[in-house]
XYZ file of C-alpha atoms in Angstrom:
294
model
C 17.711 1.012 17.717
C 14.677 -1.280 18.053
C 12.060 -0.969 15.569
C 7.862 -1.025 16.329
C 5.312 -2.632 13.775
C 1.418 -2.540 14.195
C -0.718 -5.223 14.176
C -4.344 -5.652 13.661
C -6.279 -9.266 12.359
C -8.375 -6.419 10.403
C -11.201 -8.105 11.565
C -11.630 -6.144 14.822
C -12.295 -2.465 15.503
C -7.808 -2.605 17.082
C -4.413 -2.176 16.448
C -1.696 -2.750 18.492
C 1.868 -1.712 18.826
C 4.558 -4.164 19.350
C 8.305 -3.535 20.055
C 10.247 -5.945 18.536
C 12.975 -5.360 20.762
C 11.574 -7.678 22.923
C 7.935 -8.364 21.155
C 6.636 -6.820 24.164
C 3.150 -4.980 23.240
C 3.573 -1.332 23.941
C 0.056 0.196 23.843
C -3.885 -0.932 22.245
C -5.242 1.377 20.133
C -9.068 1.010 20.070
C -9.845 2.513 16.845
C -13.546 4.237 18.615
C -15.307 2.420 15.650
C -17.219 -0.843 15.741
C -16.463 -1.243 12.200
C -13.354 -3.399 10.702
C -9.989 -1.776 10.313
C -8.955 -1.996 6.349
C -5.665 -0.742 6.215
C -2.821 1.395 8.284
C 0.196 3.229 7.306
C 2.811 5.004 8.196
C 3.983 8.753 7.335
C 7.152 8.798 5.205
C 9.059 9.961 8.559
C 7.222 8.129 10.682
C 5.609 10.563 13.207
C 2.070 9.604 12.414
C 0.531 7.127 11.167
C -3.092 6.516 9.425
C -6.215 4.121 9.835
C -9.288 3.555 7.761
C -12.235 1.598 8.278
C -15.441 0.037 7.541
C -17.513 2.718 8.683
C -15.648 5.189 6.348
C -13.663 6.675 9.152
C -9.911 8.141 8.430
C -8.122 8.472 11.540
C -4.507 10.205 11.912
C -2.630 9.384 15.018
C 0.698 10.294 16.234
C 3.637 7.573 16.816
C 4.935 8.382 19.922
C 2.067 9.817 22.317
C -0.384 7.516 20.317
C -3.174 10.070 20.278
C -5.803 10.866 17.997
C -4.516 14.258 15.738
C -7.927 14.404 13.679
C -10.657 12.156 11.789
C -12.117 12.214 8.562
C -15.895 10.753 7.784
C -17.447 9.182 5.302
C -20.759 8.272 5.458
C -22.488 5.181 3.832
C -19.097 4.578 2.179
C -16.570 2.045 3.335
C -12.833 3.243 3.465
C -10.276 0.359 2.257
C -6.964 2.528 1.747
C -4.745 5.414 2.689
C -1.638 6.490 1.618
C 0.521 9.630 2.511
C 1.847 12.271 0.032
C 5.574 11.679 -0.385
C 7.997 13.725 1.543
C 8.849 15.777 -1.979
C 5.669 17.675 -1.476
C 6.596 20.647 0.833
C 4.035 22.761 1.076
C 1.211 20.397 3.174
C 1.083 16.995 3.872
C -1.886 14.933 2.769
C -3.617 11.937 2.751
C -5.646 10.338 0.585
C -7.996 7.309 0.706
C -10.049 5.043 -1.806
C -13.265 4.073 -0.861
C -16.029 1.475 -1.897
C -18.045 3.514 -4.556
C -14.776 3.561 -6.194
C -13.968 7.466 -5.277
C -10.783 8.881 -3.970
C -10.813 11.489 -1.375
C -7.648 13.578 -0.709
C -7.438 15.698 2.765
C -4.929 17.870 3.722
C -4.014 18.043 7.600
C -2.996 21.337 7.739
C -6.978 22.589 7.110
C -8.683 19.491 8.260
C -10.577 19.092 5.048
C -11.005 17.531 1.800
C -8.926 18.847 -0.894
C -10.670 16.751 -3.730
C -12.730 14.149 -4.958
C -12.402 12.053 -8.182
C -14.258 9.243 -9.549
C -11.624 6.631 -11.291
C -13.318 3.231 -10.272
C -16.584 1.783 -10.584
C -16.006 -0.757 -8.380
C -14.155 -0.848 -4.337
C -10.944 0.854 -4.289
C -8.606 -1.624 -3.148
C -4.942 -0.137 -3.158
C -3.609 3.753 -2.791
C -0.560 5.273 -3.808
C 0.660 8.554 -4.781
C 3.775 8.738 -7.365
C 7.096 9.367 -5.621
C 7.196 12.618 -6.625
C 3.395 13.143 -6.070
C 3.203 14.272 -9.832
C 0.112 11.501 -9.736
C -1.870 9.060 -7.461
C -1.929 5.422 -8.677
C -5.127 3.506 -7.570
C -6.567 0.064 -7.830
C -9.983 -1.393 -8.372
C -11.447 -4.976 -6.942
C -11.347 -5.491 -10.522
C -7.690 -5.226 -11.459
C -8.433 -1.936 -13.407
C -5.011 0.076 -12.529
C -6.114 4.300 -12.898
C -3.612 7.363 -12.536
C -5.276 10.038 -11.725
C -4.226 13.680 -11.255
C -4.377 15.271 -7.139
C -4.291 18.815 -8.521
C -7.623 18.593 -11.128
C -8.671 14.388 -10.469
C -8.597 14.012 -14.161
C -7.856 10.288 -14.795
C -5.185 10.161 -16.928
C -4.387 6.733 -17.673
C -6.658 3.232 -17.408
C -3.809 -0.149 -16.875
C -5.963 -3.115 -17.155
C -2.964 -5.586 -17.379
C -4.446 -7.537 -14.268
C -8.131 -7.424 -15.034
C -10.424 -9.845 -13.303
C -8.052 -10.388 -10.296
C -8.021 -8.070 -7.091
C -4.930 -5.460 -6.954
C -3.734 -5.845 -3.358
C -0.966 -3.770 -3.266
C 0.501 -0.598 -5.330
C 3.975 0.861 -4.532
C 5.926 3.872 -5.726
C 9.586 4.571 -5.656
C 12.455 6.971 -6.619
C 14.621 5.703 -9.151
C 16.090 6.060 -12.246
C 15.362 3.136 -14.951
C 17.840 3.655 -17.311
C 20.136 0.892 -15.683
C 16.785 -1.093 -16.759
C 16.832 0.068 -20.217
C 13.902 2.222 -19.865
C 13.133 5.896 -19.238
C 12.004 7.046 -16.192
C 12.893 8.825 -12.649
C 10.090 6.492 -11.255
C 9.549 2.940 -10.502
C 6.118 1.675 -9.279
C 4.867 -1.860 -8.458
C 0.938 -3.412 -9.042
C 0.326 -7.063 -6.959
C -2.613 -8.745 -7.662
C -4.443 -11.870 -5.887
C -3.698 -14.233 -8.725
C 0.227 -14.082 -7.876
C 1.221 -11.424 -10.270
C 2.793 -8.401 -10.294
C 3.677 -5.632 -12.953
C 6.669 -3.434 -12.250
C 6.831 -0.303 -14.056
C 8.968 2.724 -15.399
C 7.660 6.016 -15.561
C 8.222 9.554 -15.448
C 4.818 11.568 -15.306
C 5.904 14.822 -16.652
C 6.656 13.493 -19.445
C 3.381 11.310 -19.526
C 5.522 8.081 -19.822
C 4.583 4.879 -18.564
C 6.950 1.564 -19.285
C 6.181 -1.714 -18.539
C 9.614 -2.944 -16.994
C 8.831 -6.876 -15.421
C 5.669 -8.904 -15.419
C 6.487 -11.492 -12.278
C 3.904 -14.561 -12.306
C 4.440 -17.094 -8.634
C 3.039 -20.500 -9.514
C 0.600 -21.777 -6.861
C -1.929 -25.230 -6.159
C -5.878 -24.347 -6.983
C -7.233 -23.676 -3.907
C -10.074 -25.149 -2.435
C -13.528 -23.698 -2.318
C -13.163 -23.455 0.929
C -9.622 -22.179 1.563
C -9.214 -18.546 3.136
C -6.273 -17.168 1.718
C -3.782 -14.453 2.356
C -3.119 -11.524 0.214
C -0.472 -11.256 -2.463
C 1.874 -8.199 -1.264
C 4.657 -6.922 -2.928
C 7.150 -4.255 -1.894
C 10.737 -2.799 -3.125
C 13.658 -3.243 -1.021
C 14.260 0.115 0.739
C 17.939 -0.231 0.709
C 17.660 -1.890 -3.354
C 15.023 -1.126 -5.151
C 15.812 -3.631 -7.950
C 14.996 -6.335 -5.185
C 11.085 -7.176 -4.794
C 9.923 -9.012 -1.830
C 6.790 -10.724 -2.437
C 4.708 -13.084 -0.203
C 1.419 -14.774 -0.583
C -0.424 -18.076 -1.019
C 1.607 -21.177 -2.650
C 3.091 -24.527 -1.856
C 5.156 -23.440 1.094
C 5.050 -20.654 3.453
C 8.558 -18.261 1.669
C 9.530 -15.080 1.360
C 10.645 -14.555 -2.459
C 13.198 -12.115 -3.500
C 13.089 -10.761 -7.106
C 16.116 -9.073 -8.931
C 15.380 -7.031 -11.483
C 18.124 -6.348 -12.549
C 19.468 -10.342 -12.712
C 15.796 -12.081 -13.430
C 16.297 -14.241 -10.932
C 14.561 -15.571 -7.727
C 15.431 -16.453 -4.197
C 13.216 -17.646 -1.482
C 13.055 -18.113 2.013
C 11.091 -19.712 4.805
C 8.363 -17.464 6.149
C 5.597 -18.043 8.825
C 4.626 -14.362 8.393
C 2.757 -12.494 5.809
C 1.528 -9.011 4.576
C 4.560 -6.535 5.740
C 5.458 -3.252 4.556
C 8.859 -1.277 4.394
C 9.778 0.992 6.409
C 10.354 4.153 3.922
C 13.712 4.439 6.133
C 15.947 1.266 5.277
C 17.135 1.607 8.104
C 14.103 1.599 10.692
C 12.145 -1.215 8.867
C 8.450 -1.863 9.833
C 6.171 -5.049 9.893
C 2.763 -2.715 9.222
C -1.023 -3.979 8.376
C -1.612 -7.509 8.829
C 0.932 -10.226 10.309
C -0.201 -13.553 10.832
C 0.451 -17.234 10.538
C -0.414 -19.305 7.810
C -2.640 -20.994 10.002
């Protein structure tokens, strides 16, 4: 089975679709916006996948005929991240996007229109992420400021400000159970930030519990003034979640695996940067950005 990833520089209004069978592209999507595309993602089983933009457009499309399904607008706002609701909620599936006044919007597909709006940041929303058991939505300021808030009533629940001052680039959340960690939880959930760190946590939201489990800090050179660098991103191992994979700016260009469960790192040679799991271990994706360290 060959696998697909999408591409986009996220400078131009694009994405493409490459087979990496043969790294032959397989269609352009012009995104119908002259605005920037900030982030794309895929459904949990991978039938459709989402787009949001400068211009405050969502955009669902489907996988395999590549068309347009519907579009949500936002004016005067800039859109910087979608994520999906997990697969555990049955009744209709939903996305939901943070935006640069520091609201979340959540939209259900079914009825084409916005479920809720809540107000957790005060600055850009930089990272999206509902709970693997959608019991929450975990969302990240430009600021560091971590904020769970509830999709039923959009109460914020809980403030993490563990990585204040440096930009959360990524937020993950998985399904397992922590007490081989020593911690309670049916949850595991990841925060990366731009100075090279990332918090790993235990939780279990019905019971209101949130653990720190591993605070992970990559050494890296000062950058120049002038240096344009990439993006920390961190992600679980599909097929292991007690294996991060984290990339971002440092010494050499490396892939570095973290056990969790053995503190210890490995690394590997990487000319590529910012990918994202497949939620199927077995039909892994390269989504969002991939470029050279160039």
């Amino acid at each position: 089975m060959h696998l697909d990833f999408l591409q986009g520089d996220f400078s131009e209004p694009g994405l493409a679709l490459w087979s990496s069978k043969n790294f032959h592209l397989r269609i352009y999507l012009c995104v119908l916006s002259a605005a920037q595309v900030n982030d794309a993602v895929f459904s949990f089983d991978e039938s459709h996948f989402a787009t949001c933009s400068e211009d405050g457009s969502l955009r669902v499309w489907t996988t395999y005929s590549y068309e347009l399904v519907v579009q949500f607008q936002v004016l005067n706002q800039a859109c910087g991240c979608v994520c999906w609701s997990p697969a555990s909620i049955k009744d209709h599936t939903r996305v939901a996007a943070g935006y640069g006044d520091g609201t979340l919007r959540i939209f259900q597909l079914a009825s084409t229109e916005m479920e809720i709006k809540m107000h957790p940041h005060q600055v850009a929303v930089t990272a999206i992420q509902y709970s693997a058991f959608g019991h929450v939505i975990v969302s990240a300021g430009r600021n560091g400021l971590v904020a769970v808030s509830s999709p039923t009533d959009g109460a914020t629940l809980r403030l993490i400000r563990d990585h204040k001052g440096a930009t959360i680039t990524t937020v993950q959340c998985v399904n397992e159970q922590c007490k081989k960690f020593g911690l309670e939880g049916n949850e595991m959930w990841l925060a990366a930030s731009a100075d090279r760190r990332v918090s790993v946590w235990a939780a279990d939201w019905t019971k209101e519990k949130c653990d720190l489990l591993d605070w992970l800090s990559f050494p890296a050179p000062a950058p120049s003034q002038d240096d344009s660098l990439p993006p920390s991103i961190a992600a679980f191992s599909p097929e292991d979640h007690s294996l991060v994979v984290y990339t971002g700016y440092g010494a050499e260009k490396e892939l570095l695996f973290y056990s969790l469960s053995k503190k210890q790192v490995i690394t590997f040679s990487l000319f590529l940067f910012s990918i994202q799991w497949s939620p199927e271990p077995t039909r892994s994706r390269c989504c969002q950005e991939i470029s050279s360290f160039v």
